[in-house]
Amino acid sequence: MIPDPVIATTLAAQDIVVLDGALATELERRGADLKDPLWSAKLLIERPELIREVHLDYFRAGADVATTASYQATFEGFARRGFSHDEAAALMRRSVALAIEARDAFWAEPANRAGRRRPLVAASVGPYGAMLADGSEYRGYPGVTREQLAAFHRPRLEVLAAAGADLLACETIPCLDEALAIASLLPALQPALPAWISFSCRDGEHVSQGERFADCAAALDGLPGVAAVGLNCTAPEHVPALVAAAQARTRLPIVVYPNSGEQWDAVAKCWHGERDAADFAAQAERWRRGGARLIGGCCRTGPDEIRALRAALLG
């Protein structure tokens, strides 16, 4: 039996749920070296206290949800670094514990509870492509079957579901097959947790592998355990069209947390452009008017963007 979705309960109490921003961006800004196939999950091993600090700063900036450092935390990835199955599972559980510790520290201060609901912890579930560490979460993998994708996700989902998070954030999904594979596993989790499923999109109409985003949203509508659908790690200029497409095809709340708007140079491996927290917040207002209900930031966004976003959306 799937529990009453945490997202629905939260949205019944407040119009918008403010998500956090990028974890890796903030970790790097604070001196972490993430040039590693494990990416931010590397710090679960080396500097867990820094992850906790970033989660806490996002809560202070106004985030209602912390997304854990488990995006790239997989049994396969940790095995390549010499960690056993049990050691890898412990690191995944650590990702959730760090976010819970930050949430509890934030909530322990009476001043932080004024006008706020107790924040949530979402266990990040990155795509199959994140484990490959070759950028395929932005291209897709048409040769991989739905059954293979379910087999990849099942053991990690089981660990994360039992680790104490409030919900699952299944993110940067490039194709419908992977979304359906994940959705098929949700009812059997113990405990059963609600999940949002967010796609990486290549333009204002298509997810990264090429399916129409509207069709993906429609396919997830009404599936047990799927509590919201949307997009992340996508250029912000595509968000209005994508939200409109989803609105026409699903009754689920729509989640959006795009990149800052800067451009990634894959050859030079660097970002071009400037971050502008005020502009990002102004765009978020348009996303809300279009129908988005859970709104935050992905790559290159930080506490400044979340602080500006909360002020713009909730006052």
PDB file of C-alpha atoms in Angstrom:
ATOM      1  CA  MET A   1       0.000   0.000   0.000  1.00  0.00           C
ATOM      2  CA  ILE A   2       1.510   3.330  -1.103  1.00  0.00           C
ATOM      3  CA  PRO A   3       1.365   5.952   1.681  1.00  0.00           C
ATOM      4  CA  ASP A   4      -0.290   9.313   1.263  1.00  0.00           C
ATOM      5  CA  PRO A   5       2.290  11.202  -0.784  1.00  0.00           C
ATOM      6  CA  VAL A   6       4.399  13.579   1.241  1.00  0.00           C
ATOM      7  CA  ILE A   7       4.329  16.007  -1.656  1.00  0.00           C
ATOM      8  CA  ALA A   8       0.534  16.181  -1.728  1.00  0.00           C
ATOM      9  CA  THR A   9       0.413  16.815   2.014  1.00  0.00           C
ATOM     10  CA  THR A  10       2.969  19.599   1.743  1.00  0.00           C
ATOM     11  CA  LEU A  11       1.257  21.229  -1.226  1.00  0.00           C
ATOM     12  CA  ALA A  12      -2.036  21.178   0.645  1.00  0.00           C
ATOM     13  CA  ALA A  13      -0.397  23.371   3.292  1.00  0.00           C
ATOM     14  CA  GLN A  14       1.529  25.747   1.026  1.00  0.00           C
ATOM     15  CA  ASP A  15       1.152  26.661  -2.617  1.00  0.00           C
ATOM     16  CA  ILE A  16       4.777  26.075  -3.631  1.00  0.00           C
ATOM     17  CA  VAL A  17       7.491  23.715  -2.416  1.00  0.00           C
ATOM     18  CA  VAL A  18      10.936  25.328  -2.653  1.00  0.00           C
ATOM     19  CA  LEU A  19      13.645  22.833  -3.543  1.00  0.00           C
ATOM     20  CA  ASP A  20      17.359  23.301  -2.949  1.00  0.00           C
ATOM     21  CA  GLY A  21      19.986  24.128  -5.558  1.00  0.00           C
ATOM     22  CA  ALA A  22      23.029  22.335  -6.883  1.00  0.00           C
ATOM     23  CA  LEU A  23      25.047  20.294  -4.421  1.00  0.00           C
ATOM     24  CA  ALA A  24      28.180  19.857  -6.544  1.00  0.00           C
ATOM     25  CA  THR A  25      28.326  23.564  -7.417  1.00  0.00           C
ATOM     26  CA  GLU A  26      28.411  24.527  -3.749  1.00  0.00           C
ATOM     27  CA  LEU A  27      30.848  21.802  -2.789  1.00  0.00           C
ATOM     28  CA  GLU A  28      33.256  22.966  -5.492  1.00  0.00           C
ATOM     29  CA  ARG A  29      32.783  26.604  -4.491  1.00  0.00           C
ATOM     30  CA  ARG A  30      33.889  25.600  -1.000  1.00  0.00           C
ATOM     31  CA  GLY A  31      37.064  23.966  -2.240  1.00  0.00           C
ATOM     32  CA  ALA A  32      36.065  20.365  -2.994  1.00  0.00           C
ATOM     33  CA  ASP A  33      37.694  18.630  -5.955  1.00  0.00           C
ATOM     34  CA  LEU A  34      34.944  16.668  -7.719  1.00  0.00           C
ATOM     35  CA  LYS A  35      36.908  15.678 -10.824  1.00  0.00           C
ATOM     36  CA  ASP A  36      36.105  12.043 -10.198  1.00  0.00           C
ATOM     37  CA  PRO A  37      33.659   9.469 -11.610  1.00  0.00           C
ATOM     38  CA  LEU A  38      31.909   9.476  -8.220  1.00  0.00           C
ATOM     39  CA  TRP A  39      31.383  13.264  -8.461  1.00  0.00           C
ATOM     40  CA  SER A  40      29.717  14.587  -5.281  1.00  0.00           C
ATOM     41  CA  ALA A  41      29.443  11.047  -3.874  1.00  0.00           C
ATOM     42  CA  LYS A  42      33.240  11.177  -3.518  1.00  0.00           C
ATOM     43  CA  LEU A  43      32.747  13.440  -0.505  1.00  0.00           C
ATOM     44  CA  LEU A  44      30.647  10.843   1.267  1.00  0.00           C
ATOM     45  CA  ILE A  45      34.021   9.158   1.706  1.00  0.00           C
ATOM     46  CA  GLU A  46      36.334  12.146   2.105  1.00  0.00           C
ATOM     47  CA  ARG A  47      34.434  15.130   3.559  1.00  0.00           C
ATOM     48  CA  PRO A  48      30.943  14.221   4.744  1.00  0.00           C
ATOM     49  CA  GLU A  49      30.863  17.218   7.075  1.00  0.00           C
ATOM     50  CA  LEU A  50      31.016  19.554   4.051  1.00  0.00           C
ATOM     51  CA  ILE A  51      27.937  17.898   2.546  1.00  0.00           C
ATOM     52  CA  ARG A  52      26.077  18.425   5.834  1.00  0.00           C
ATOM     53  CA  GLU A  53      27.136  22.081   5.867  1.00  0.00           C
ATOM     54  CA  VAL A  54      25.785  22.693   2.352  1.00  0.00           C
ATOM     55  CA  HIS A  55      22.444  21.054   3.186  1.00  0.00           C
ATOM     56  CA  LEU A  56      22.146  23.279   6.263  1.00  0.00           C
ATOM     57  CA  ASP A  57      22.903  26.416   4.262  1.00  0.00           C
ATOM     58  CA  TYR A  58      20.198  25.530   1.743  1.00  0.00           C
ATOM     59  CA  PHE A  59      17.666  25.162   4.565  1.00  0.00           C
ATOM     60  CA  ARG A  60      18.755  28.552   5.884  1.00  0.00           C
ATOM     61  CA  ALA A  61      18.305  29.994   2.388  1.00  0.00           C
ATOM     62  CA  GLY A  62      14.691  28.804   2.344  1.00  0.00           C
ATOM     63  CA  ALA A  63      14.692  25.297   0.859  1.00  0.00           C
ATOM     64  CA  ASP A  64      11.835  23.059   1.945  1.00  0.00           C
ATOM     65  CA  VAL A  65      13.660  19.980   0.626  1.00  0.00           C
ATOM     66  CA  ALA A  66      17.259  18.762   0.797  1.00  0.00           C
ATOM     67  CA  THR A  67      18.326  16.420  -1.993  1.00  0.00           C
ATOM     68  CA  THR A  68      20.951  13.947  -0.813  1.00  0.00           C
ATOM     69  CA  ALA A  69      24.454  13.364  -2.178  1.00  0.00           C
ATOM     70  CA  SER A  70      23.496   9.983  -3.626  1.00  0.00           C
ATOM     71  CA  TYR A  71      22.983  10.993  -7.268  1.00  0.00           C
ATOM     72  CA  GLN A  72      26.169   9.241  -8.346  1.00  0.00           C
ATOM     73  CA  ALA A  73      26.317   6.806  -5.431  1.00  0.00           C
ATOM     74  CA  THR A  74      25.920   3.348  -6.966  1.00  0.00           C
ATOM     75  CA  PHE A  75      27.117  -0.137  -6.105  1.00  0.00           C
ATOM     76  CA  GLU A  76      28.943  -0.286  -9.434  1.00  0.00           C
ATOM     77  CA  GLY A  77      30.666   3.064  -8.952  1.00  0.00           C
ATOM     78  CA  PHE A  78      31.806   2.285  -5.426  1.00  0.00           C
ATOM     79  CA  ALA A  79      32.960  -1.201  -6.471  1.00  0.00           C
ATOM     80  CA  ARG A  80      35.303   0.383  -9.000  1.00  0.00           C
ATOM     81  CA  ARG A  81      36.873   2.212  -6.057  1.00  0.00           C
ATOM     82  CA  GLY A  82      37.314  -0.998  -4.081  1.00  0.00           C
ATOM     83  CA  PHE A  83      34.289  -0.771  -1.786  1.00  0.00           C
ATOM     84  CA  SER A  84      32.299  -3.883  -0.958  1.00  0.00           C
ATOM     85  CA  HIS A  85      28.523  -4.123  -1.363  1.00  0.00           C
ATOM     86  CA  ASP A  86      28.001  -3.527   2.366  1.00  0.00           C
ATOM     87  CA  GLU A  87      30.413  -0.585   2.407  1.00  0.00           C
ATOM     88  CA  ALA A  88      28.658   0.976  -0.581  1.00  0.00           C
ATOM     89  CA  ALA A  89      25.276   0.569   1.083  1.00  0.00           C
ATOM     90  CA  ALA A  90      26.626   2.251   4.218  1.00  0.00           C
ATOM     91  CA  LEU A  91      27.791   5.229   2.158  1.00  0.00           C
ATOM     92  CA  MET A  92      24.367   5.527   0.551  1.00  0.00           C
ATOM     93  CA  ARG A  93      22.768   5.495   3.985  1.00  0.00           C
ATOM     94  CA  ARG A  94      25.282   8.144   5.058  1.00  0.00           C
ATOM     95  CA  SER A  95      24.035  10.452   2.300  1.00  0.00           C
ATOM     96  CA  VAL A  96      20.557  10.367   3.820  1.00  0.00           C
ATOM     97  CA  ALA A  97      21.830  10.657   7.394  1.00  0.00           C
ATOM     98  CA  LEU A  98      23.791  13.819   6.545  1.00  0.00           C
ATOM     99  CA  ALA A  99      20.710  15.535   5.152  1.00  0.00           C
ATOM    100  CA  ILE A 100      18.615  14.439   8.146  1.00  0.00           C
ATOM    101  CA  GLU A 101      21.260  15.750  10.549  1.00  0.00           C
ATOM    102  CA  ALA A 102      21.268  19.107   8.749  1.00  0.00           C
ATOM    103  CA  ARG A 103      17.461  19.237   8.768  1.00  0.00           C
ATOM    104  CA  ASP A 104      17.286  18.417  12.455  1.00  0.00           C
ATOM    105  CA  ALA A 105      19.938  21.018  13.319  1.00  0.00           C
ATOM    106  CA  PHE A 106      18.025  23.638  11.341  1.00  0.00           C
ATOM    107  CA  TRP A 107      14.706  22.728  12.951  1.00  0.00           C
ATOM    108  CA  ALA A 108      16.154  22.736  16.446  1.00  0.00           C
ATOM    109  CA  GLU A 109      16.471  26.540  16.278  1.00  0.00           C
ATOM    110  CA  PRO A 110      13.109  28.109  17.200  1.00  0.00           C
ATOM    111  CA  ALA A 111      13.697  31.088  14.922  1.00  0.00           C
ATOM    112  CA  ASN A 112      13.936  28.790  11.914  1.00  0.00           C
ATOM    113  CA  ARG A 113      10.472  27.370  12.555  1.00  0.00           C
ATOM    114  CA  ALA A 114       8.679  30.711  12.195  1.00  0.00           C
ATOM    115  CA  GLY A 115       6.477  30.553   9.123  1.00  0.00           C
ATOM    116  CA  ARG A 116       8.070  27.322   7.925  1.00  0.00           C
ATOM    117  CA  ARG A 117       7.055  23.692   7.679  1.00  0.00           C
ATOM    118  CA  ARG A 118       9.540  21.084   8.834  1.00  0.00           C
ATOM    119  CA  PRO A 119      11.758  20.492   5.799  1.00  0.00           C
ATOM    120  CA  LEU A 120      11.892  17.212   3.924  1.00  0.00           C
ATOM    121  CA  VAL A 121      14.752  14.973   2.838  1.00  0.00           C
ATOM    122  CA  ALA A 122      14.647  13.568  -0.696  1.00  0.00           C
ATOM    123  CA  ALA A 123      17.035  10.706  -1.478  1.00  0.00           C
ATOM    124  CA  SER A 124      18.547  11.433  -4.875  1.00  0.00           C
ATOM    125  CA  VAL A 125      18.357   8.606  -7.403  1.00  0.00           C
ATOM    126  CA  GLY A 126      20.518   9.430 -10.389  1.00  0.00           C
ATOM    127  CA  PRO A 127      20.066   7.733 -13.769  1.00  0.00           C
ATOM    128  CA  TYR A 128      21.891   4.743 -15.195  1.00  0.00           C
ATOM    129  CA  GLY A 129      23.979   7.210 -17.214  1.00  0.00           C
ATOM    130  CA  ALA A 130      25.339   8.825 -14.061  1.00  0.00           C
ATOM    131  CA  MET A 131      26.883   5.494 -13.088  1.00  0.00           C
ATOM    132  CA  LEU A 132      28.519   5.270 -16.529  1.00  0.00           C
ATOM    133  CA  ALA A 133      29.993   8.762 -15.937  1.00  0.00           C
ATOM    134  CA  ASP A 134      30.085   9.401 -19.691  1.00  0.00           C
ATOM    135  CA  GLY A 135      27.368  12.040 -20.066  1.00  0.00           C
ATOM    136  CA  SER A 136      24.793   9.594 -21.410  1.00  0.00           C
ATOM    137  CA  GLU A 137      22.136  10.956 -19.050  1.00  0.00           C
ATOM    138  CA  TYR A 138      21.979  13.790 -21.606  1.00  0.00           C
ATOM    139  CA  ARG A 139      21.778  11.456 -24.620  1.00  0.00           C
ATOM    140  CA  GLY A 140      19.962   8.341 -23.454  1.00  0.00           C
ATOM    141  CA  TYR A 141      20.837   4.680 -24.010  1.00  0.00           C
ATOM    142  CA  PRO A 142      18.409   3.112 -26.509  1.00  0.00           C
ATOM    143  CA  GLY A 143      20.221  -0.245 -26.454  1.00  0.00           C
ATOM    144  CA  VAL A 144      19.543  -0.792 -22.746  1.00  0.00           C
ATOM    145  CA  THR A 145      16.270  -2.571 -21.916  1.00  0.00           C
ATOM    146  CA  ARG A 146      13.722  -1.595 -19.307  1.00  0.00           C
ATOM    147  CA  GLU A 147      14.463  -4.850 -17.492  1.00  0.00           C
ATOM    148  CA  GLN A 148      18.178  -4.016 -17.342  1.00  0.00           C
ATOM    149  CA  LEU A 149      17.401  -0.556 -16.017  1.00  0.00           C
ATOM    150  CA  ALA A 150      15.110  -1.986 -13.321  1.00  0.00           C
ATOM    151  CA  ALA A 151      17.813  -4.458 -12.292  1.00  0.00           C
ATOM    152  CA  PHE A 152      20.303  -1.609 -11.986  1.00  0.00           C
ATOM    153  CA  HIS A 153      18.022   0.593  -9.878  1.00  0.00           C
ATOM    154  CA  ARG A 154      16.420  -2.013  -7.589  1.00  0.00           C
ATOM    155  CA  PRO A 155      19.217  -2.580  -5.026  1.00  0.00           C
ATOM    156  CA  ARG A 156      20.008   1.109  -4.604  1.00  0.00           C
ATOM    157  CA  LEU A 157      16.340   2.051  -4.289  1.00  0.00           C
ATOM    158  CA  GLU A 158      15.931  -0.588  -1.583  1.00  0.00           C
ATOM    159  CA  VAL A 159      18.821   0.857   0.428  1.00  0.00           C
ATOM    160  CA  LEU A 160      17.735   4.478   0.044  1.00  0.00           C
ATOM    161  CA  ALA A 161      14.080   3.743   0.836  1.00  0.00           C
ATOM    162  CA  ALA A 162      15.081   2.128   4.123  1.00  0.00           C
ATOM    163  CA  ALA A 163      17.539   4.880   5.092  1.00  0.00           C
ATOM    164  CA  GLY A 164      15.000   7.319   6.559  1.00  0.00           C
ATOM    165  CA  ALA A 165      14.344   9.800   3.737  1.00  0.00           C
ATOM    166  CA  ASP A 166      10.866  11.278   3.296  1.00  0.00           C
ATOM    167  CA  LEU A 167      10.726  10.728  -0.454  1.00  0.00           C
ATOM    168  CA  LEU A 168      12.814   9.838  -3.494  1.00  0.00           C
ATOM    169  CA  ALA A 169      14.083  12.303  -6.094  1.00  0.00           C
ATOM    170  CA  CYS A 170      14.570  10.263  -9.275  1.00  0.00           C
ATOM    171  CA  GLU A 171      16.317  12.841 -11.406  1.00  0.00           C
ATOM    172  CA  THR A 172      17.984  13.659 -14.715  1.00  0.00           C
ATOM    173  CA  ILE A 173      16.194  10.722 -16.341  1.00  0.00           C
ATOM    174  CA  PRO A 174      16.835  10.842 -20.112  1.00  0.00           C
ATOM    175  CA  CYS A 175      14.179   8.445 -21.390  1.00  0.00           C
ATOM    176  CA  LEU A 176      10.732   7.052 -20.712  1.00  0.00           C
ATOM    177  CA  ASP A 177      11.942   3.458 -20.362  1.00  0.00           C
ATOM    178  CA  GLU A 178      14.100   4.388 -17.374  1.00  0.00           C
ATOM    179  CA  ALA A 179      11.274   6.353 -15.761  1.00  0.00           C
ATOM    180  CA  LEU A 180       8.909   3.402 -16.152  1.00  0.00           C
ATOM    181  CA  ALA A 181      11.548   0.990 -14.843  1.00  0.00           C
ATOM    182  CA  ILE A 182      11.908   3.077 -11.689  1.00  0.00           C
ATOM    183  CA  ALA A 183       8.142   3.492 -11.311  1.00  0.00           C
ATOM    184  CA  SER A 184       7.663  -0.271 -11.540  1.00  0.00           C
ATOM    185  CA  LEU A 185       9.884  -0.733  -8.472  1.00  0.00           C
ATOM    186  CA  LEU A 186       8.241   1.825  -6.182  1.00  0.00           C
ATOM    187  CA  PRO A 187       5.301  -0.248  -4.876  1.00  0.00           C
ATOM    188  CA  ALA A 188       7.575  -3.014  -3.572  1.00  0.00           C
ATOM    189  CA  LEU A 189       9.911  -0.764  -1.563  1.00  0.00           C
ATOM    190  CA  GLN A 190       9.960  -1.138   2.216  1.00  0.00           C
ATOM    191  CA  PRO A 191       8.927   1.309   3.407  1.00  0.00           C
ATOM    192  CA  ALA A 192       7.090   2.484   0.306  1.00  0.00           C
ATOM    193  CA  LEU A 193       8.096   6.075  -0.419  1.00  0.00           C
ATOM    194  CA  PRO A 194       6.587   8.571  -2.826  1.00  0.00           C
ATOM    195  CA  ALA A 195       8.898   9.746  -5.597  1.00  0.00           C
ATOM    196  CA  TRP A 196       9.176  12.546  -8.072  1.00  0.00           C
ATOM    197  CA  ILE A 197      10.555  11.650 -11.483  1.00  0.00           C
ATOM    198  CA  SER A 198      12.261  14.452 -13.369  1.00  0.00           C
ATOM    199  CA  PHE A 199      13.674  14.243 -16.883  1.00  0.00           C
ATOM    200  CA  SER A 200      16.644  15.889 -18.528  1.00  0.00           C
ATOM    201  CA  CYS A 201      15.316  17.659 -21.631  1.00  0.00           C
ATOM    202  CA  ARG A 202      17.160  18.742 -24.766  1.00  0.00           C
ATOM    203  CA  ASP A 203      14.679  21.392 -25.906  1.00  0.00           C
ATOM    204  CA  GLY A 204      11.198  22.689 -25.176  1.00  0.00           C
ATOM    205  CA  GLU A 205       9.505  19.520 -26.393  1.00  0.00           C
ATOM    206  CA  HIS A 206      11.718  16.461 -25.987  1.00  0.00           C
ATOM    207  CA  VAL A 207      13.538  14.579 -23.237  1.00  0.00           C
ATOM    208  CA  SER A 208      17.196  13.837 -23.856  1.00  0.00           C
ATOM    209  CA  GLN A 209      16.681  10.541 -25.684  1.00  0.00           C
ATOM    210  CA  GLY A 210      14.090  12.096 -27.965  1.00  0.00           C
ATOM    211  CA  GLU A 211      10.657  11.112 -26.647  1.00  0.00           C
ATOM    212  CA  ARG A 212       8.113  13.879 -26.277  1.00  0.00           C
ATOM    213  CA  PHE A 213       8.121  15.195 -22.724  1.00  0.00           C
ATOM    214  CA  ALA A 214       4.323  15.436 -22.755  1.00  0.00           C
ATOM    215  CA  ASP A 215       4.084  11.720 -23.570  1.00  0.00           C
ATOM    216  CA  CYS A 216       6.456  10.884 -20.717  1.00  0.00           C
ATOM    217  CA  ALA A 217       4.377  12.909 -18.267  1.00  0.00           C
ATOM    218  CA  ALA A 218       1.199  11.206 -19.463  1.00  0.00           C
ATOM    219  CA  ALA A 219       2.732   7.738 -19.127  1.00  0.00           C
ATOM    220  CA  LEU A 220       3.569   8.360 -15.445  1.00  0.00           C
ATOM    221  CA  ASP A 221       0.186   9.840 -14.565  1.00  0.00           C
ATOM    222  CA  GLY A 222      -1.583   7.725 -11.951  1.00  0.00           C
ATOM    223  CA  LEU A 223       1.220   5.194 -11.427  1.00  0.00           C
ATOM    224  CA  PRO A 224       1.516   4.063  -7.777  1.00  0.00           C
ATOM    225  CA  GLY A 225       4.198   5.937  -5.882  1.00  0.00           C
ATOM    226  CA  VAL A 226       4.810   8.610  -8.526  1.00  0.00           C
ATOM    227  CA  ALA A 227       3.916  11.814  -6.683  1.00  0.00           C
ATOM    228  CA  ALA A 228       5.227  14.455  -9.112  1.00  0.00           C
ATOM    229  CA  VAL A 229       6.751  14.659 -12.584  1.00  0.00           C
ATOM    230  CA  GLY A 230       8.917  17.252 -14.228  1.00  0.00           C
ATOM    231  CA  LEU A 231      12.374  18.231 -15.356  1.00  0.00           C
ATOM    232  CA  ASN A 232      15.809  19.156 -14.075  1.00  0.00           C
ATOM    233  CA  CYS A 233      19.307  19.796 -15.417  1.00  0.00           C
ATOM    234  CA  THR A 234      17.725  21.569 -18.383  1.00  0.00           C
ATOM    235  CA  ALA A 235      18.222  25.057 -19.816  1.00  0.00           C
ATOM    236  CA  PRO A 236      15.759  27.459 -18.121  1.00  0.00           C
ATOM    237  CA  GLU A 237      14.554  28.896 -21.443  1.00  0.00           C
ATOM    238  CA  HIS A 238      12.903  25.545 -22.206  1.00  0.00           C
ATOM    239  CA  VAL A 239      10.944  25.360 -18.947  1.00  0.00           C
ATOM    240  CA  PRO A 240       7.770  27.319 -19.895  1.00  0.00           C
ATOM    241  CA  ALA A 241       7.048  25.160 -22.946  1.00  0.00           C
ATOM    242  CA  LEU A 242       7.811  21.955 -21.068  1.00  0.00           C
ATOM    243  CA  VAL A 243       5.577  22.888 -18.131  1.00  0.00           C
ATOM    244  CA  ALA A 244       2.736  23.760 -20.502  1.00  0.00           C
ATOM    245  CA  ALA A 245       3.145  20.424 -22.269  1.00  0.00           C
ATOM    246  CA  ALA A 246       3.039  18.498 -18.999  1.00  0.00           C
ATOM    247  CA  GLN A 247       0.066  20.482 -17.680  1.00  0.00           C
ATOM    248  CA  ALA A 248      -2.000  19.301 -20.635  1.00  0.00           C
ATOM    249  CA  ARG A 249      -1.241  15.614 -20.047  1.00  0.00           C
ATOM    250  CA  THR A 250      -0.979  14.910 -16.316  1.00  0.00           C
ATOM    251  CA  ARG A 251      -2.754  15.563 -13.036  1.00  0.00           C
ATOM    252  CA  LEU A 252       0.495  15.186 -11.114  1.00  0.00           C
ATOM    253  CA  PRO A 253       2.196  18.201  -9.527  1.00  0.00           C
ATOM    254  CA  ILE A 254       4.957  19.489 -11.782  1.00  0.00           C
ATOM    255  CA  VAL A 255       8.520  19.773 -10.484  1.00  0.00           C
ATOM    256  CA  VAL A 256      11.114  22.001 -12.173  1.00  0.00           C
ATOM    257  CA  TYR A 257      14.699  22.680 -11.197  1.00  0.00           C
ATOM    258  CA  PRO A 258      16.660  23.780 -14.232  1.00  0.00           C
ATOM    259  CA  ASN A 259      20.254  24.898 -14.529  1.00  0.00           C
ATOM    260  CA  SER A 260      21.262  28.501 -13.878  1.00  0.00           C
ATOM    261  CA  GLY A 261      21.255  29.503 -17.538  1.00  0.00           C
ATOM    262  CA  GLU A 262      25.011  29.456 -18.008  1.00  0.00           C
ATOM    263  CA  GLN A 263      26.342  27.424 -20.922  1.00  0.00           C
ATOM    264  CA  TRP A 264      28.526  24.320 -20.539  1.00  0.00           C
ATOM    265  CA  ASP A 265      31.508  24.054 -22.911  1.00  0.00           C
ATOM    266  CA  ALA A 266      32.050  20.308 -23.261  1.00  0.00           C
ATOM    267  CA  VAL A 267      35.393  20.791 -25.073  1.00  0.00           C
ATOM    268  CA  ALA A 268      36.954  23.176 -22.572  1.00  0.00           C
ATOM    269  CA  LYS A 269      34.990  21.571 -19.705  1.00  0.00           C
ATOM    270  CA  CYS A 270      33.925  24.882 -18.215  1.00  0.00           C
ATOM    271  CA  TRP A 271      30.864  27.106 -17.883  1.00  0.00           C
ATOM    272  CA  HIS A 272      30.337  30.394 -19.761  1.00  0.00           C
ATOM    273  CA  GLY A 273      28.042  33.228 -18.783  1.00  0.00           C
ATOM    274  CA  GLU A 274      26.971  34.804 -15.510  1.00  0.00           C
ATOM    275  CA  ARG A 275      24.696  33.658 -12.719  1.00  0.00           C
ATOM    276  CA  ASP A 276      21.965  36.133 -11.785  1.00  0.00           C
ATOM    277  CA  ALA A 277      19.905  35.152  -8.756  1.00  0.00           C
ATOM    278  CA  ALA A 278      17.323  37.900  -9.308  1.00  0.00           C
ATOM    279  CA  ASP A 279      16.755  36.868 -12.924  1.00  0.00           C
ATOM    280  CA  PHE A 280      16.497  33.210 -11.934  1.00  0.00           C
ATOM    281  CA  ALA A 281      13.835  34.114  -9.343  1.00  0.00           C
ATOM    282  CA  ALA A 282      11.938  36.187 -11.895  1.00  0.00           C
ATOM    283  CA  GLN A 283      11.899  33.219 -14.253  1.00  0.00           C
ATOM    284  CA  ALA A 284      10.699  31.001 -11.413  1.00  0.00           C
ATOM    285  CA  GLU A 285       7.673  33.264 -10.985  1.00  0.00           C
ATOM    286  CA  ARG A 286       6.793  32.579 -14.613  1.00  0.00           C
ATOM    287  CA  TRP A 287       7.196  28.829 -14.069  1.00  0.00           C
ATOM    288  CA  ARG A 288       4.816  29.024 -11.124  1.00  0.00           C
ATOM    289  CA  ARG A 289       2.245  30.952 -13.176  1.00  0.00           C
ATOM    290  CA  GLY A 290       2.565  28.236 -15.802  1.00  0.00           C
ATOM    291  CA  GLY A 291       1.673  25.551 -13.279  1.00  0.00           C
ATOM    292  CA  ALA A 292       4.896  24.341 -11.628  1.00  0.00           C
ATOM    293  CA  ARG A 293       4.445  23.545  -7.931  1.00  0.00           C
ATOM    294  CA  LEU A 294       7.894  22.290  -6.813  1.00  0.00           C
ATOM    295  CA  ILE A 295      10.621  24.697  -7.898  1.00  0.00           C
ATOM    296  CA  GLY A 296      14.372  24.854  -7.285  1.00  0.00           C
ATOM    297  CA  GLY A 297      17.683  24.884  -9.110  1.00  0.00           C
ATOM    298  CA  CYS A 298      20.128  22.421 -10.610  1.00  0.00           C
ATOM    299  CA  CYS A 299      23.652  22.964 -11.985  1.00  0.00           C
ATOM    300  CA  ARG A 300      25.332  26.269 -11.107  1.00  0.00           C
ATOM    301  CA  THR A 301      22.606  27.422  -8.749  1.00  0.00           C
ATOM    302  CA  GLY A 302      23.333  27.956  -5.075  1.00  0.00           C
ATOM    303  CA  PRO A 303      21.875  29.351  -1.842  1.00  0.00           C
ATOM    304  CA  ASP A 304      21.648  32.855  -3.346  1.00  0.00           C
ATOM    305  CA  GLU A 305      19.329  31.598  -6.076  1.00  0.00           C
ATOM    306  CA  ILE A 306      17.203  29.653  -3.600  1.00  0.00           C
ATOM    307  CA  ARG A 307      16.978  32.634  -1.238  1.00  0.00           C
ATOM    308  CA  ALA A 308      15.845  34.892  -4.103  1.00  0.00           C
ATOM    309  CA  LEU A 309      13.481  32.235  -5.402  1.00  0.00           C
ATOM    310  CA  ARG A 310      11.759  31.792  -2.027  1.00  0.00           C
ATOM    311  CA  ALA A 311      11.358  35.539  -1.618  1.00  0.00           C
ATOM    312  CA  ALA A 312       9.807  35.809  -5.057  1.00  0.00           C
ATOM    313  CA  LEU A 313       7.464  32.830  -4.729  1.00  0.00           C
ATOM    314  CA  LEU A 314       6.467  32.896  -1.049  1.00  0.00           C
ATOM    315  CA  GLY A 315       7.356  36.389   0.114  1.00  0.00           C
TER     316      GLY A 315
END
